[in-house]
Coordinates of C-alpha atoms in Angstrom, one line a residue:
Chain A
E1 CA 11.8 -81.6 -28.1
I2 CA 9.4 -78.8 -29.2
V3 CA 6.0 -80.0 -30.1
L4 CA 4.1 -77.9 -32.6
T5 CA 0.3 -78.0 -32.7
Q6 CA -1.5 -76.7 -35.7
S7 CA -5.1 -75.6 -35.8
P8 CA -7.5 -76.1 -37.3
G9 CA -6.7 -79.4 -38.9
T10 CA -8.9 -78.6 -41.9
L11 CA -10.1 -75.3 -43.2
S12 CA -12.9 -75.2 -45.8
L13 CA -13.0 -71.9 -47.7
S14 CA -13.8 -70.5 -51.0
P15 CA -11.4 -68.8 -53.4
G16 CA -11.0 -65.1 -52.5
E17 CA -11.6 -65.8 -48.8
R18 CA -9.0 -65.2 -46.1
A19 CA -7.3 -68.2 -44.4
T20 CA -5.7 -68.1 -41.0
L21 CA -3.7 -71.0 -39.7
S22 CA -2.3 -71.3 -36.2
C23 CA 0.8 -73.0 -34.9
R24 CA 1.4 -73.3 -31.2
A25 CA 4.8 -74.4 -29.7
S26 CA 5.1 -76.4 -26.5
Q27 CA 8.0 -74.0 -25.6
S28 CA 9.4 -70.8 -26.9
V29 CA 10.9 -71.1 -30.4
I30 CA 14.5 -69.9 -30.3
N31 CA 15.0 -66.7 -32.2
N32 CA 11.5 -67.2 -33.7
F33 CA 13.1 -69.7 -36.1
L34 CA 9.7 -70.8 -37.3
A35 CA 8.9 -71.7 -40.9
W36 CA 5.8 -72.5 -42.9
Y37 CA 5.7 -74.9 -45.9
Q38 CA 3.1 -75.6 -48.5
Q39 CA 2.7 -79.1 -49.9
K40 CA 0.5 -80.2 -52.7
P41 CA -0.2 -83.9 -53.5
G42 CA 2.7 -85.7 -55.0
Q43 CA 5.0 -82.8 -54.5
A44 CA 7.8 -81.8 -52.1
P45 CA 7.2 -79.2 -49.5
R46 CA 7.8 -75.6 -50.6
L47 CA 9.1 -73.0 -48.2
L48 CA 6.8 -70.0 -47.8
I49 CA 7.8 -68.2 -44.7
Y50 CA 10.9 -68.3 -42.5
G51 CA 11.9 -66.4 -39.3
A52 CA 8.2 -66.3 -38.5
S53 CA 7.4 -63.4 -40.9
S54 CA 9.9 -63.3 -43.8
R55 CA 8.6 -64.4 -47.2
A56 CA 10.8 -66.8 -49.1
T57 CA 12.0 -65.9 -52.6
G58 CA 9.1 -65.8 -55.1
I59 CA 6.3 -66.2 -52.6
P60 CA 3.3 -63.9 -53.4
D61 CA 2.6 -61.2 -50.9
R62 CA -0.9 -62.6 -50.1
F63 CA 1.1 -65.0 -47.8
S64 CA 2.1 -63.5 -44.5
G65 CA 3.4 -64.8 -41.3
S66 CA 3.3 -63.4 -37.8
G67 CA 3.9 -64.3 -34.2
S68 CA 6.7 -64.9 -31.7
G69 CA 7.6 -67.1 -28.8
T70 CA 5.1 -69.9 -28.8
D71 CA 2.2 -68.6 -31.0
F72 CA 2.5 -68.2 -34.7
T73 CA 0.1 -67.5 -37.6
L74 CA 0.1 -68.0 -41.3
T75 CA -2.4 -65.8 -43.2
I76 CA -3.4 -66.1 -46.8
S77 CA -5.2 -62.9 -47.5
R78 CA -7.2 -63.9 -50.6
L79 CA -7.2 -67.6 -51.5
E80 CA -6.2 -68.4 -55.1
P81 CA -7.1 -71.8 -56.6
E82 CA -3.5 -72.9 -56.4
D83 CA -3.4 -72.2 -52.6
F84 CA -5.6 -75.2 -51.7
A85 CA -3.0 -77.5 -50.2
V86 CA -1.6 -78.7 -46.9
Y87 CA 0.5 -76.3 -44.8
Y88 CA 3.1 -77.3 -42.2
C89 CA 4.8 -75.2 -39.6
Q90 CA 8.3 -76.2 -38.5
Q91 CA 10.8 -74.9 -35.9
Y92 CA 14.5 -74.9 -36.8
G93 CA 15.8 -73.2 -33.7
S94 CA 16.6 -76.3 -31.7
S95 CA 17.3 -79.9 -32.2
P96 CA 15.5 -82.0 -33.1
L97 CA 13.8 -80.1 -35.8
T98 CA 10.1 -80.6 -35.5
F99 CA 7.0 -80.1 -37.7
G100 CA 3.4 -79.5 -36.9
E101 CA 1.0 -82.2 -38.0
G102 CA -0.2 -80.1 -40.9
A103 CA -3.3 -78.2 -41.8
K104 CA -5.3 -78.8 -44.9
V105 CA -7.0 -75.8 -46.7
E106 CA -9.7 -77.3 -48.9
I107 CA -12.2 -75.8 -51.3
K108 CA -15.6 -75.3 -49.8
Chain B
E1 CA 19.9 -74.6 -61.2
V2 CA 20.1 -75.3 -57.5
Q3 CA 18.7 -78.7 -56.7
V4 CA 19.0 -81.9 -54.7
V5 CA 17.9 -85.3 -56.1
E6 CA 17.2 -88.3 -54.0
S7 CA 17.7 -91.9 -55.2
G8 CA 18.0 -95.4 -53.9
G9 CA 14.4 -96.1 -52.7
G10 CA 12.6 -99.2 -53.5
L11 CA 11.0 -102.3 -52.0
V12 CA 12.8 -104.0 -49.2
Q13 CA 11.9 -106.9 -46.9
P14 CA 11.4 -106.3 -43.1
G15 CA 14.8 -106.4 -41.4
G16 CA 16.6 -105.4 -44.6
S17 CA 18.8 -102.5 -45.5
L18 CA 18.8 -99.7 -48.1
R19 CA 21.1 -96.8 -48.8
L20 CA 19.6 -93.6 -50.1
S21 CA 21.6 -90.9 -51.9
C22 CA 21.1 -87.2 -52.1
A23 CA 23.0 -85.6 -55.0
A24 CA 23.4 -81.9 -55.1
S25 CA 23.9 -79.7 -58.1
G26 CA 24.2 -76.0 -58.7
F27 CA 25.8 -75.3 -55.4
T28 CA 28.6 -76.3 -53.1
L29 CA 27.3 -79.0 -50.9
S30 CA 30.1 -78.6 -48.3
S31 CA 28.6 -75.2 -47.2
Y32 CA 25.3 -76.7 -46.1
W33 CA 23.7 -79.0 -43.5
I34 CA 21.6 -81.7 -45.1
N35 CA 18.5 -83.0 -43.5
W36 CA 16.5 -86.1 -44.2
V37 CA 12.7 -85.8 -43.7
R38 CA 10.2 -88.6 -44.3
Q39 CA 6.5 -88.8 -45.0
A40 CA 4.5 -92.0 -44.5
P41 CA 1.6 -92.5 -47.0
G42 CA -1.1 -90.0 -46.1
K43 CA 0.7 -88.7 -43.1
G44 CA 2.7 -85.6 -42.2
L45 CA 6.4 -84.6 -42.4
V46 CA 8.8 -86.1 -39.9
W47 CA 12.4 -85.0 -39.5
V48 CA 14.8 -88.0 -39.5
S49 CA 18.4 -86.9 -39.5
R50 CA 20.9 -84.1 -40.1
I51 CA 24.5 -83.9 -41.0
D52 CA 26.6 -80.8 -40.7
P53 CA 28.7 -79.4 -43.6
D54 CA 31.9 -81.2 -42.9
G55 CA 30.3 -84.4 -41.7
S56 CA 31.7 -84.1 -38.2
S57 CA 28.3 -84.0 -36.5
T58 CA 25.2 -86.0 -37.0
I59 CA 21.9 -86.1 -35.2
Y60 CA 18.9 -88.5 -35.5
A61 CA 15.3 -88.8 -34.5
D62 CA 14.8 -91.3 -31.7
S63 CA 12.8 -93.5 -34.0
V64 CA 15.8 -94.3 -36.2
K65 CA 18.7 -93.9 -33.8
G66 CA 21.0 -96.9 -33.9
R67 CA 19.5 -98.1 -37.2
F68 CA 20.1 -95.2 -39.6
T69 CA 23.5 -93.6 -40.4
V70 CA 23.9 -90.4 -42.4
S71 CA 27.2 -89.6 -44.1
R72 CA 28.5 -87.4 -46.9
D73 CA 31.1 -87.2 -49.6
N74 CA 31.5 -83.6 -50.4
A75 CA 33.9 -84.4 -53.3
K76 CA 31.0 -86.3 -54.9
N77 CA 28.5 -83.6 -53.8
T78 CA 26.4 -86.4 -52.3
V79 CA 24.9 -87.3 -48.9
Y80 CA 23.9 -90.8 -48.0
L81 CA 21.4 -92.3 -45.6
Q82 CA 22.2 -95.9 -44.7
M83 CA 19.0 -97.6 -43.3
N84 CA 19.3 -100.9 -41.5
S85 CA 16.8 -103.1 -39.7
L86 CA 14.0 -101.7 -41.6
G87 CA 10.4 -102.2 -40.5
A88 CA 7.0 -101.4 -41.9
E89 CA 7.0 -98.2 -39.9
D90 CA 9.9 -97.0 -42.1
T91 CA 7.7 -97.1 -45.2
A92 CA 7.7 -93.5 -46.5
V93 CA 8.8 -91.0 -49.1
Y94 CA 12.2 -89.8 -48.0
Y95 CA 13.2 -86.2 -48.8
C96 CA 16.6 -84.6 -48.5
A97 CA 16.7 -80.8 -47.9
R98 CA 19.5 -78.4 -47.6
Q99 CA 19.8 -76.0 -44.8
A100 CA 22.2 -73.1 -44.2
R101 CA 23.1 -72.1 -40.6
D102 CA 20.1 -70.6 -38.8
E103 CA 18.0 -71.0 -41.9
P104 CA 15.0 -73.1 -42.8
L105 CA 14.9 -76.1 -45.2
E106 CA 14.8 -74.1 -48.4
C107 CA 15.7 -76.6 -51.1
W108 CA 14.0 -80.0 -51.2
G109 CA 14.3 -82.9 -53.5
Q110 CA 11.4 -84.7 -55.1
G111 CA 11.7 -87.6 -52.7
T112 CA 12.3 -91.3 -53.0
L113 CA 9.8 -93.9 -51.9
V114 CA 10.9 -96.7 -49.5
T115 CA 8.5 -99.5 -49.1
V116 CA 9.2 -102.2 -46.4
S117 CA 7.1 -105.2 -47.0
S118 CA 7.4 -109.0 -47.4

């Protein structure tokens, strides 16, 4: 199984700042089938990015994804108040599907 | 509106069983894989199981293999997760999420809470 390691575990930033989250895979993600999800307390995860760099429907362009193979990045260019949440990466290229442990973006 | 809705959660004693349902609306369930993902209180997301569109293939996480069974009734637009021999480690919110071939999990339900406790 592919293990996904996210870093940092917590990011303390102010609104308007840039957030950069990393996701490293233990082996190459097939076809770069790597997704990013946002989850707020008491809510279901919401798909942000798929295929490493494609934004899901309705996702603002301040969210961007990059990377390939084993190293992937989610960037939020300018944090809005509603962006403070937990972010998970997930690979869906091979079974079993696996998630990273999550990264919390909190208000500084 | 495209949505999936989970139900069937609740409090169950250790060793007990529970069946969760995932009801789809606004789309044809038979065209999609359905995944179950769980989240223990205060913890991260963990994939549990997946069933393919016609129900002919199922896969499970090692932690639930032999105890959980996923099935579907496309005529009822519903997927089920039968959970047996439940233990405290199974306490979690259980989400179902639809997936098209080679696509991510792009439609999630609101989750149903399963609590295993005496």
